């Protein structure tokens, strides 16, 4: 196992009716900037519940944070927060709202250009307003981690950044809040959480038994309950397991002490920035192709994955690996998330620009051994056609 330091300070408030509990977490005299997305929290009633929980506190509302939140939109919230002297942020929504609110939290009192927060990948963050989140979409794990992704629209740059100051103070996770999700977002959420686990698990063995078995437990749960969210759409227990799985997939625990990959995510970000695919759609396209291309470098863990996650233990090593990749692809497709570039009307003619963007963003040595050069990324994209 590799050395690691691990700390996750987020207080989780999990279960039905837990929104009301946030009144104990936010100071009584706080001036609260409440952030949300395109309006789902209004129609579902979640925003009203949040406001009721905040009671007499001064509330400043900022709606309209879009999926794949943009620097340009978020700077409007930063200006509002400055003008109104906000001193606490409550984000109500999915990964985009939570991520965008982490940027706002860091930018409001940032000494210098807020853009530097993105350009330094979060190293420029020296302070942040306290942030609480109310999760309405289980997928990214943003609720219990210190990372975020913000798009600079002007340059089509999807910038991931993180800083320990950006951990939420608390995360309300009421699984019933995800019952209103459209099917597309349910599928997206399961795929995103699944790929988060894979990026930290399918590398090379370092005898991290706890990390491996936790990772496999999350994958098995997603495989079991992901499809059930479609066949039993009103089952809150299913949503509870998916919500906790998504949080555990990216709260730092399974990634501590093991190598991490993240090449699928970085290539995926360019697909979203240039072509507008949903985050999870990009992962469903890139991951099977990445595993195929990296089948030798990842052989030992792929065989472990095949056996322990998919129960594949007959055939040559190569046959078992092929079968495991195929099962992964079928799983994504079953969740309604297509796994080829052509399914999104993209072809070989789009690959050059994607590679140029990877280079422009410094994504030239990706993967657990930094071997995913632009040339390998090209092979992966070609394998994803
Ligand atoms: O905007 P509204 O109207 O709220 O609608 C949203 C949005 O259109 C809707 N939605 C959310 N909760 C709902 C709901 N609709 C009905 N009922 C509900 N309960 O769902 C749509 C998608 O929301 P979004 O927040 O964009 O989805 P997701 O949670 O998948 O977040 C994706 C973003 O997170 C980033 C991605 O890059 C992307 O920008 N990621 C963040 C990570 C992190 N912080 O650790 C890691 C991930 O790898 C990922 O990169
Ligand atoms: Zn992701």
GROMACS .gro file of C-alpha atoms and ligand atoms in nm:
model
  436
    1UNK     CA    1   0.000   0.000   0.000
    2UNK     CA    2   0.120   0.354  -0.071
    3UNK     CA    3   0.165   0.615   0.202
    4UNK     CA    4  -0.126   0.848   0.254
    5UNK     CA    5  -0.279   1.115   0.471
    6UNK     CA    6  -0.654   1.106   0.490
    7UNK     CA    7  -0.912   1.339   0.640
    8UNK     CA    8  -1.272   1.400   0.544
    9UNK     CA    9  -1.438   1.667   0.758
   10UNK     CA   10  -1.785   1.675   0.595
   11UNK     CA   11  -2.075   1.622   0.835
   12UNK     CA   12  -2.331   1.403   0.660
   13UNK     CA   13  -2.701   1.443   0.740
   14UNK     CA   14  -2.852   1.139   0.570
   15UNK     CA   15  -3.215   1.039   0.530
   16UNK     CA   16  -3.576   1.148   0.508
   17UNK     CA   17  -3.654   1.492   0.648
   18UNK     CA   18  -3.290   1.578   0.719
   19UNK     CA   19  -3.311   1.915   0.543
   20UNK     CA   20  -3.470   2.052   0.860
   21UNK     CA   21  -3.154   1.958   1.054
   22UNK     CA   22  -2.946   2.213   0.867
   23UNK     CA   23  -3.092   2.484   1.089
   24UNK     CA   24  -2.850   2.355   1.354
   25UNK     CA   25  -2.551   2.386   1.122
   26UNK     CA   26  -2.587   2.738   0.982
   27UNK     CA   27  -2.520   3.024   1.228
   28UNK     CA   28  -2.841   3.205   1.329
   29UNK     CA   29  -2.710   3.543   1.214
   30UNK     CA   30  -2.569   3.419   0.881
   31UNK     CA   31  -2.635   3.601   0.554
   32UNK     CA   32  -2.692   3.298   0.337
   33UNK     CA   33  -2.638   3.287  -0.038
   34UNK     CA   34  -2.866   3.004  -0.155
   35UNK     CA   35  -2.754   2.873  -0.496
   36UNK     CA   36  -2.937   2.644  -0.735
   37UNK     CA   37  -2.962   2.539  -1.097
   38UNK     CA   38  -3.217   2.579  -1.373
   39UNK     CA   39  -3.522   2.550  -1.156
   40UNK     CA   40  -3.584   2.183  -1.071
   41UNK     CA   41  -3.554   2.268  -0.700
   42UNK     CA   42  -3.844   2.510  -0.736
   43UNK     CA   43  -4.080   2.262  -0.902
   44UNK     CA   44  -3.986   1.980  -0.664
   45UNK     CA   45  -4.035   2.197  -0.356
   46UNK     CA   46  -3.682   2.136  -0.227
   47UNK     CA   47  -3.593   2.505  -0.238
   48UNK     CA   48  -3.895   2.592  -0.022
   49UNK     CA   49  -3.792   2.325   0.226
   50UNK     CA   50  -3.443   2.470   0.244
   51UNK     CA   51  -3.577   2.820   0.298
   52UNK     CA   52  -3.809   2.695   0.570
   53UNK     CA   53  -3.513   2.527   0.742
   54UNK     CA   54  -3.316   2.853   0.727
   55UNK     CA   55  -3.605   3.028   0.903
   56UNK     CA   56  -3.538   3.392   0.990
   57UNK     CA   57  -3.189   3.404   0.845
   58UNK     CA   58  -3.121   3.660   0.573
   59UNK     CA   59  -3.141   3.478   0.237
   60UNK     CA   60  -2.989   3.591  -0.092
   61UNK     CA   61  -3.093   3.372  -0.389
   62UNK     CA   62  -2.890   3.291  -0.695
   63UNK     CA   63  -3.048   3.055  -0.950
   64UNK     CA   64  -2.944   2.959  -1.300
   65UNK     CA   65  -2.622   2.766  -1.244
   66UNK     CA   66  -2.615   2.552  -1.557
   67UNK     CA   67  -2.500   2.190  -1.601
   68UNK     CA   68  -2.120   2.204  -1.641
   69UNK     CA   69  -2.121   2.536  -1.458
   70UNK     CA   70  -1.945   2.823  -1.628
   71UNK     CA   71  -1.700   3.073  -1.487
   72UNK     CA   72  -1.904   3.342  -1.661
   73UNK     CA   73  -2.230   3.255  -1.479
   74UNK     CA   74  -2.058   3.195  -1.147
   75UNK     CA   75  -1.895   3.538  -1.153
   76UNK     CA   76  -2.248   3.686  -1.149
   77UNK     CA   77  -2.307   3.502  -0.823
   78UNK     CA   78  -1.971   3.622  -0.689
   79UNK     CA   79  -2.074   3.982  -0.758
   80UNK     CA   80  -2.412   3.930  -0.593
   81UNK     CA   81  -2.252   3.768  -0.290
   82UNK     CA   82  -2.003   4.054  -0.254
   83UNK     CA   83  -2.274   4.319  -0.293
   84UNK     CA   84  -2.496   4.153  -0.035
   85UNK     CA   85  -2.217   4.062   0.208
   86UNK     CA   86  -2.300   3.692   0.203
   87UNK     CA   87  -2.109   3.502   0.468
   88UNK     CA   88  -2.244   3.147   0.417
   89UNK     CA   89  -2.343   2.951   0.106
   90UNK     CA   90  -2.605   2.677   0.082
   91UNK     CA   91  -2.599   2.495  -0.254
   92UNK     CA   92  -2.913   2.303  -0.353
   93UNK     CA   93  -2.872   2.073  -0.651
   94UNK     CA   94  -2.647   1.826  -0.829
   95UNK     CA   95  -2.276   1.829  -0.900
   96UNK     CA   96  -2.293   2.141  -1.112
   97UNK     CA   97  -2.452   2.353  -0.841
   98UNK     CA   98  -2.228   2.210  -0.569
   99UNK     CA   99  -1.913   2.258  -0.778
  100UNK     CA  100  -2.012   2.606  -0.888
  101UNK     CA  101  -2.079   2.700  -0.528
  102UNK     CA  102  -1.732   2.583  -0.425
  103UNK     CA  103  -1.592   2.827  -0.679
  104UNK     CA  104  -1.817   3.107  -0.552
  105UNK     CA  105  -1.713   3.030  -0.193
  106UNK     CA  106  -1.346   3.065  -0.286
  107UNK     CA  107  -1.388   3.362  -0.520
  108UNK     CA  108  -1.598   3.605  -0.314
  109UNK     CA  109  -1.306   3.720  -0.097
  110UNK     CA  110  -1.027   3.606  -0.327
  111UNK     CA  111  -0.730   3.839  -0.321
  112UNK     CA  112  -0.652   3.861  -0.694
  113UNK     CA  113  -0.816   3.738  -1.012
  114UNK     CA  114  -1.081   3.468  -0.947
  115UNK     CA  115  -0.972   3.305  -1.274
  116UNK     CA  116  -0.646   3.215  -1.098
  117UNK     CA  117  -0.840   2.972  -0.879
  118UNK     CA  118  -0.905   2.768  -1.194
  119UNK     CA  119  -0.570   2.823  -1.358
  120UNK     CA  120  -0.380   2.706  -1.050
  121UNK     CA  121  -0.621   2.409  -1.012
  122UNK     CA  122  -0.715   2.541  -0.669
  123UNK     CA  123  -0.369   2.613  -0.528
  124UNK     CA  124  -0.448   2.988  -0.523
  125UNK     CA  125  -0.734   2.935  -0.276
  126UNK     CA  126  -0.635   3.078   0.063
  127UNK     CA  127  -0.980   3.115   0.219
  128UNK     CA  128  -1.339   3.025   0.140
  129UNK     CA  129  -1.683   3.104   0.273
  130UNK     CA  130  -1.838   2.812   0.462
  131UNK     CA  131  -2.055   2.600   0.234
  132UNK     CA  132  -2.336   2.358   0.305
  133UNK     CA  133  -2.492   2.142   0.034
  134UNK     CA  134  -2.830   1.978  -0.020
  135UNK     CA  135  -2.791   1.699  -0.275
  136UNK     CA  136  -3.063   1.642  -0.538
  137UNK     CA  137  -2.865   1.417  -0.774
  138UNK     CA  138  -2.639   1.133  -0.664
  139UNK     CA  139  -2.343   1.111  -0.899
  140UNK     CA  140  -2.036   1.324  -0.856
  141UNK     CA  141  -1.956   1.283  -0.488
  142UNK     CA  142  -1.900   1.659  -0.478
  143UNK     CA  143  -2.102   1.669  -0.154
  144UNK     CA  144  -1.828   1.496   0.041
  145UNK     CA  145  -1.513   1.603  -0.142
  146UNK     CA  146  -1.308   1.917  -0.189
  147UNK     CA  147  -1.299   1.915  -0.570
  148UNK     CA  148  -1.498   2.091  -0.838
  149UNK     CA  149  -1.506   2.138  -1.213
  150UNK     CA  150  -1.581   2.474  -1.377
  151UNK     CA  151  -1.592   2.552  -1.748
  152UNK     CA  152  -1.440   2.866  -1.895
  153UNK     CA  153  -1.686   2.911  -2.179
  154UNK     CA  154  -1.467   3.156  -2.369
  155UNK     CA  155  -1.194   2.896  -2.426
  156UNK     CA  156  -1.394   2.571  -2.400
  157UNK     CA  157  -1.182   2.473  -2.101
  158UNK     CA  158  -1.327   2.243  -1.838
  159UNK     CA  159  -1.104   2.304  -1.537
  160UNK     CA  160  -1.092   2.066  -1.240
  161UNK     CA  161  -0.964   2.218  -0.916
  162UNK     CA  162  -0.953   2.129  -0.551
  163UNK     CA  163  -0.847   2.262  -0.215
  164UNK     CA  164  -0.908   2.129   0.137
  165UNK     CA  165  -1.078   2.462   0.219
  166UNK     CA  166  -1.358   2.362  -0.019
  167UNK     CA  167  -1.496   2.065   0.172
  168UNK     CA  168  -1.860   2.142   0.255
  169UNK     CA  169  -1.931   2.197   0.625
  170UNK     CA  170  -2.231   1.968   0.594
  171UNK     CA  171  -2.408   1.763   0.328
  172UNK     CA  172  -2.778   1.688   0.347
  173UNK     CA  173  -2.850   1.363   0.163
  174UNK     CA  174  -3.219   1.283   0.151
  175UNK     CA  175  -3.258   1.002  -0.106
  176UNK     CA  176  -3.623   1.093  -0.167
  177UNK     CA  177  -3.500   1.416  -0.325
  178UNK     CA  178  -3.365   1.212  -0.618
  179UNK     CA  179  -3.700   1.049  -0.703
  180UNK     CA  180  -3.785   1.335  -0.941
  181UNK     CA  181  -3.475   1.287  -1.157
  182UNK     CA  182  -3.530   1.225  -1.526
  183UNK     CA  183  -3.414   0.877  -1.637
  184UNK     CA  184  -3.120   1.027  -1.824
  185UNK     CA  185  -2.982   1.177  -1.503
  186UNK     CA  186  -3.041   0.856  -1.308
  187UNK     CA  187  -2.833   0.664  -1.562
  188UNK     CA  188  -2.572   0.937  -1.571
  189UNK     CA  189  -2.538   0.928  -1.194
  190UNK     CA  190  -2.478   0.553  -1.176
  191UNK     CA  191  -2.223   0.566  -1.459
  192UNK     CA  192  -2.035   0.860  -1.305
  193UNK     CA  193  -2.009   0.694  -0.964
  194UNK     CA  194  -1.906   0.364  -1.127
  195UNK     CA  195  -1.627   0.531  -1.325
  196UNK     CA  196  -1.506   0.721  -1.017
  197UNK     CA  197  -1.448   0.386  -0.850
  198UNK     CA  198  -1.283   0.239  -1.158
  199UNK     CA  199  -1.041   0.534  -1.189
  200UNK     CA  200  -0.912   0.455  -0.839
  201UNK     CA  201  -0.932   0.075  -0.855
  202UNK     CA  202  -0.837  -0.044  -1.204
  203UNK     CA  203  -0.471   0.055  -1.201
  204UNK     CA  204  -0.202  -0.183  -1.071
  205UNK     CA  205  -0.197  -0.387  -0.750
  206UNK     CA  206  -0.035  -0.241  -0.436
  207UNK     CA  207  -0.194  -0.489  -0.194
  208UNK     CA  208  -0.454  -0.234  -0.083
  209UNK     CA  209  -0.703  -0.496   0.030
  210UNK     CA  210  -0.943  -0.265   0.210
  211UNK     CA  211  -0.945  -0.015  -0.076
  212UNK     CA  212  -1.000  -0.293  -0.332
  213UNK     CA  213  -1.281  -0.461  -0.144
  214UNK     CA  214  -1.454  -0.132  -0.061
  215UNK     CA  215  -1.425  -0.039  -0.429
  216UNK     CA  216  -1.566  -0.375  -0.539
  217UNK     CA  217  -1.851  -0.336  -0.285
  218UNK     CA  218  -1.946  -0.001  -0.434
  219UNK     CA  219  -1.931  -0.140  -0.790
  220UNK     CA  220  -2.146  -0.441  -0.696
  221UNK     CA  221  -2.400  -0.212  -0.530
  222UNK     CA  222  -2.421   0.008  -0.838
  223UNK     CA  223  -2.463  -0.298  -1.060
  224UNK     CA  224  -2.738  -0.432  -0.833
  225UNK     CA  225  -2.932  -0.114  -0.762
  226UNK     CA  226  -2.859   0.103  -1.069
  227UNK     CA  227  -3.103  -0.088  -1.291
  228UNK     CA  228  -3.352  -0.110  -1.002
  229UNK     CA  229  -3.383   0.269  -1.003
  230UNK     CA  230  -3.543   0.217  -1.346
  231UNK     CA  231  -3.752  -0.093  -1.271
  232UNK     CA  232  -3.862   0.033  -0.927
  233UNK     CA  233  -3.860   0.411  -0.973
  234UNK     CA  234  -4.041   0.481  -0.645
  235UNK     CA  235  -3.815   0.267  -0.427
  236UNK     CA  236  -3.642   0.506  -0.184
  237UNK     CA  237  -3.420   0.233  -0.041
  238UNK     CA  238  -3.269   0.184  -0.385
  239UNK     CA  239  -3.206   0.559  -0.410
  240UNK     CA  240  -3.051   0.557  -0.063
  241UNK     CA  241  -2.798   0.294  -0.166
  242UNK     CA  242  -2.716   0.478  -0.487
  243UNK     CA  243  -2.674   0.805  -0.300
  244UNK     CA  244  -2.440   0.659  -0.040
  245UNK     CA  245  -2.250   0.468  -0.311
  246UNK     CA  246  -2.190   0.785  -0.512
  247UNK     CA  247  -2.065   0.969  -0.206
  248UNK     CA  248  -1.834   0.685  -0.099
  249UNK     CA  249  -1.703   0.654  -0.454
  250UNK     CA  250  -1.535   0.993  -0.440
  251UNK     CA  251  -1.489   1.104  -0.080
  252UNK     CA  252  -1.121   1.012  -0.074
  253UNK     CA  253  -1.152   0.684   0.116
  254UNK     CA  254  -1.109   0.425  -0.160
  255UNK     CA  255  -0.840   0.633  -0.330
  256UNK     CA  256  -0.619   0.669  -0.023
  257UNK     CA  257  -0.302   0.461  -0.048
  258UNK     CA  258  -0.359   0.334  -0.402
  259UNK     CA  259  -0.254   0.458  -0.749
  260UNK     CA  260  -0.515   0.664  -0.934
  261UNK     CA  261  -0.583   0.694  -1.305
  262UNK     CA  262  -0.832   0.975  -1.404
  263UNK     CA  263  -0.736   0.964  -1.773
  264UNK     CA  264  -1.094   0.874  -1.873
  265UNK     CA  265  -1.220   1.181  -1.689
  266UNK     CA  266  -0.966   1.417  -1.842
  267UNK     CA  267  -1.040   1.302  -2.198
  268UNK     CA  268  -1.410   1.313  -2.115
  269UNK     CA  269  -1.387   1.675  -2.003
  270UNK     CA  270  -1.268   1.773  -2.350
  271UNK     CA  271  -1.566   1.595  -2.507
  272UNK     CA  272  -1.804   1.796  -2.288
  273UNK     CA  273  -1.621   2.124  -2.344
  274UNK     CA  274  -1.615   2.089  -2.724
  275UNK     CA  275  -1.931   1.893  -2.796
  276UNK     CA  276  -2.160   1.936  -2.496
  277UNK     CA  277  -2.199   1.569  -2.401
  278UNK     CA  278  -2.316   1.508  -2.045
  279UNK     CA  279  -2.025   1.428  -1.813
  280UNK     CA  280  -2.133   1.064  -1.769
  281UNK     CA  281  -2.189   1.018  -2.142
  282UNK     CA  282  -1.824   1.104  -2.201
  283UNK     CA  283  -1.715   0.850  -1.943
  284UNK     CA  284  -1.931   0.575  -2.094
  285UNK     CA  285  -1.764   0.642  -2.428
  286UNK     CA  286  -1.405   0.666  -2.309
  287UNK     CA  287  -1.381   0.404  -2.033
  288UNK     CA  288  -1.437   0.082  -2.233
  289UNK     CA  289  -1.197   0.208  -2.501
  290UNK     CA  290  -0.941   0.307  -2.237
  291UNK     CA  291  -0.958  -0.033  -2.066
  292UNK     CA  292  -0.922  -0.205  -2.403
  293UNK     CA  293  -0.620   0.007  -2.496
  294UNK     CA  294  -0.460  -0.040  -2.152
  295UNK     CA  295  -0.539  -0.409  -2.115
  296UNK     CA  296  -0.172  -0.508  -2.075
  297UNK     CA  297  -0.071  -0.232  -1.833
  298UNK     CA  298  -0.383  -0.298  -1.625
  299UNK     CA  299  -0.388  -0.676  -1.671
  300UNK     CA  300  -0.365  -0.785  -1.307
  301UNK     CA  301  -0.641  -0.555  -1.186
  302UNK     CA  302  -0.858  -0.624  -1.491
  303UNK     CA  303  -0.848  -0.995  -1.410
  304UNK     CA  304  -0.938  -0.919  -1.048
  305UNK     CA  305  -1.222  -0.694  -1.168
  306UNK     CA  306  -1.347  -0.964  -1.406
  307UNK     CA  307  -1.357  -1.224  -1.132
  308UNK     CA  308  -1.473  -1.032  -0.828
  309UNK     CA  309  -1.713  -0.785  -0.990
  310UNK     CA  310  -1.850  -0.978  -1.287
  311UNK     CA  311  -1.788  -1.338  -1.174
  312UNK     CA  312  -1.586  -1.419  -1.485
  313UNK     CA  313  -1.331  -1.691  -1.411
  314UNK     CA  314  -1.313  -1.913  -1.716
  315UNK     CA  315  -1.117  -1.859  -2.036
  316UNK     CA  316  -0.771  -1.727  -2.110
  317UNK     CA  317  -0.668  -1.403  -1.938
  318UNK     CA  318  -0.730  -1.217  -2.261
  319UNK     CA  319  -1.078  -1.365  -2.299
  320UNK     CA  320  -1.167  -1.281  -1.938
  321UNK     CA  321  -1.052  -0.922  -1.980
  322UNK     CA  322  -1.249  -0.884  -2.304
  323UNK     CA  323  -1.557  -1.025  -2.135
  324UNK     CA  324  -1.522  -0.786  -1.838
  325UNK     CA  325  -1.490  -0.484  -2.069
  326UNK     CA  326  -1.793  -0.603  -2.264
  327UNK     CA  327  -1.999  -0.647  -1.945
  328UNK     CA  328  -1.903  -0.292  -1.843
  329UNK     CA  329  -2.016  -0.156  -2.177
  330UNK     CA  330  -2.345  -0.350  -2.163
  331UNK     CA  331  -2.408  -0.220  -1.812
  332UNK     CA  332  -2.372   0.143  -1.925
  333UNK     CA  333  -2.596   0.081  -2.226
  334UNK     CA  334  -2.858  -0.084  -2.004
  335UNK     CA  335  -2.863   0.236  -1.799
  336UNK     CA  336  -2.943   0.427  -2.116
  337UNK     CA  337  -2.595   0.579  -2.158
  338UNK     CA  338  -2.451   0.515  -2.505
  339UNK     CA  339  -2.089   0.403  -2.527
  340UNK     CA  340  -1.961   0.507  -2.870
  341UNK     CA  341  -1.868   0.841  -3.023
  342UNK     CA  342  -2.088   0.768  -3.324
  343UNK     CA  343  -2.393   0.742  -3.097
  344UNK     CA  344  -2.337   1.112  -3.025
  345UNK     CA  345  -2.282   1.195  -3.394
  346UNK     CA  346  -1.907   1.229  -3.350
  347UNK     CA  347  -1.654   1.075  -3.586
  348UNK     CA  348  -1.287   1.047  -3.669
  349UNK     CA  349  -1.289   1.405  -3.801
  350UNK     CA  350  -1.342   1.535  -3.445
  351UNK     CA  351  -1.042   1.366  -3.289
  352UNK     CA  352  -0.769   1.615  -3.390
  353UNK     CA  353  -0.940   1.903  -3.210
  354UNK     CA  354  -0.989   1.692  -2.897
  355UNK     CA  355  -0.620   1.604  -2.890
  356UNK     CA  356  -0.525   1.970  -2.939
  357UNK     CA  357  -0.740   2.066  -2.641
  358UNK     CA  358  -0.580   1.796  -2.425
  359UNK     CA  359  -0.240   1.940  -2.517
  360UNK     CA  360  -0.354   2.297  -2.455
  361UNK     CA  361  -0.465   2.193  -2.105
  362UNK     CA  362  -0.144   2.009  -2.025
  363UNK     CA  363  -0.312   1.667  -2.029
  364UNK     CA  364  -0.019   1.496  -2.197
  365UNK     CA  365   0.093   1.242  -1.936
  366UNK     CA  366  -0.226   1.095  -1.796
  367UNK     CA  367  -0.295   0.771  -1.612
  368UNK     CA  368  -0.153   0.593  -1.308
  369UNK     CA  369   0.188   0.569  -1.474
  370UNK     CA  370   0.166   0.892  -1.678
  371UNK     CA  371   0.179   0.686  -1.997
  372UNK     CA  372  -0.136   0.823  -2.160
  373UNK     CA  373   0.028   1.064  -2.402
  374UNK     CA  374  -0.172   1.250  -2.668
  375UNK     CA  375  -0.087   0.964  -2.904
  376UNK     CA  376  -0.241   0.708  -2.667
  377UNK     CA  377  -0.543   0.935  -2.612
  378UNK     CA  378  -0.585   0.935  -2.989
  379UNK     CA  379  -0.582   0.554  -2.995
  380UNK     CA  380  -0.842   0.551  -2.718
  381UNK     CA  381  -1.070   0.790  -2.907
  382UNK     CA  382  -1.026   0.585  -3.225
  383UNK     CA  383  -1.121   0.273  -3.030
  384UNK     CA  384  -1.432   0.457  -2.909
  385UNK     CA  385  -1.568   0.539  -3.255
  386LIG     O1  386  -3.052   2.268  -1.315
  386LIG     P1  387  -3.170   2.197  -1.262
  386LIG     O2  388  -3.299   2.255  -1.306
  386LIG     O3  389  -3.165   2.178  -1.113
  386LIG     O4  390  -3.172   2.049  -1.330
  386LIG     C1  391  -3.066   1.959  -1.314
  386LIG     C2  392  -2.977   1.949  -1.438
  386LIG     O5  393  -3.047   1.984  -1.554
  386LIG     C3  394  -3.123   1.820  -1.304
  386LIG     N1  395  -3.158   1.781  -1.167
  386LIG     C4  396  -3.076   1.776  -1.059
  386LIG     N2  397  -3.143   1.727  -0.953
  386LIG     C5  398  -3.269   1.702  -0.994
  386LIG     C6  399  -3.280   1.736  -1.130
  386LIG     N3  400  -3.394   1.722  -1.201
  386LIG     C7  401  -3.502   1.672  -1.135
  386LIG     N4  402  -3.499   1.634  -1.005
  386LIG     C8  403  -3.385   1.646  -0.931
  386LIG     N5  404  -3.381   1.604  -0.804
  386LIG     O6  405  -3.019   1.735  -1.349
  386LIG     C9  406  -2.944   1.802  -1.449
  386LIG    C10  407  -2.796   1.772  -1.433
  386LIG     O7  408  -2.748   1.827  -1.313
  386LIG     P2  409  -2.590   1.837  -1.285
  386LIG     O8  410  -2.573   1.898  -1.151
  386LIG     O9  411  -2.525   1.902  -1.401
  386LIG    O10  412  -2.548   1.683  -1.285
  386LIG     P3  413  -2.433   1.607  -1.207
  386LIG    O11  414  -2.468   1.591  -1.064
  386LIG    O12  415  -2.409   1.486  -1.286
  386LIG    O13  416  -2.307   1.704  -1.213
  386LIG    C11  417  -2.223   1.710  -1.326
  386LIG    C12  418  -2.111   1.807  -1.302
  386LIG    O14  419  -2.026   1.765  -1.196
  386LIG    C13  420  -1.889   1.760  -1.242
  386LIG    C14  421  -1.906   1.733  -1.388
  386LIG    O15  422  -1.789   1.760  -1.461
  386LIG    C15  423  -2.022   1.821  -1.426
  386LIG    O16  424  -1.980   1.954  -1.444
  386LIG     N6  425  -1.812   1.663  -1.163
  386LIG    C16  426  -1.777   1.696  -1.038
  386LIG    C17  427  -1.695   1.616  -0.960
  386LIG    C18  428  -1.655   1.653  -0.823
  386LIG     N7  429  -1.687   1.769  -0.774
  386LIG    O17  430  -1.590   1.577  -0.754
  386LIG    C19  431  -1.641   1.490  -1.010
  386LIG    C20  432  -1.708   1.442  -1.133
  386LIG    O18  433  -1.618   1.357  -1.200
  386LIG    C21  434  -1.755   1.547  -1.226
  386LIG    O19  435  -1.649   1.589  -1.311
  387LIG    ZN1  436  -1.705   1.200  -1.285
   0.00000   0.00000   0.00000
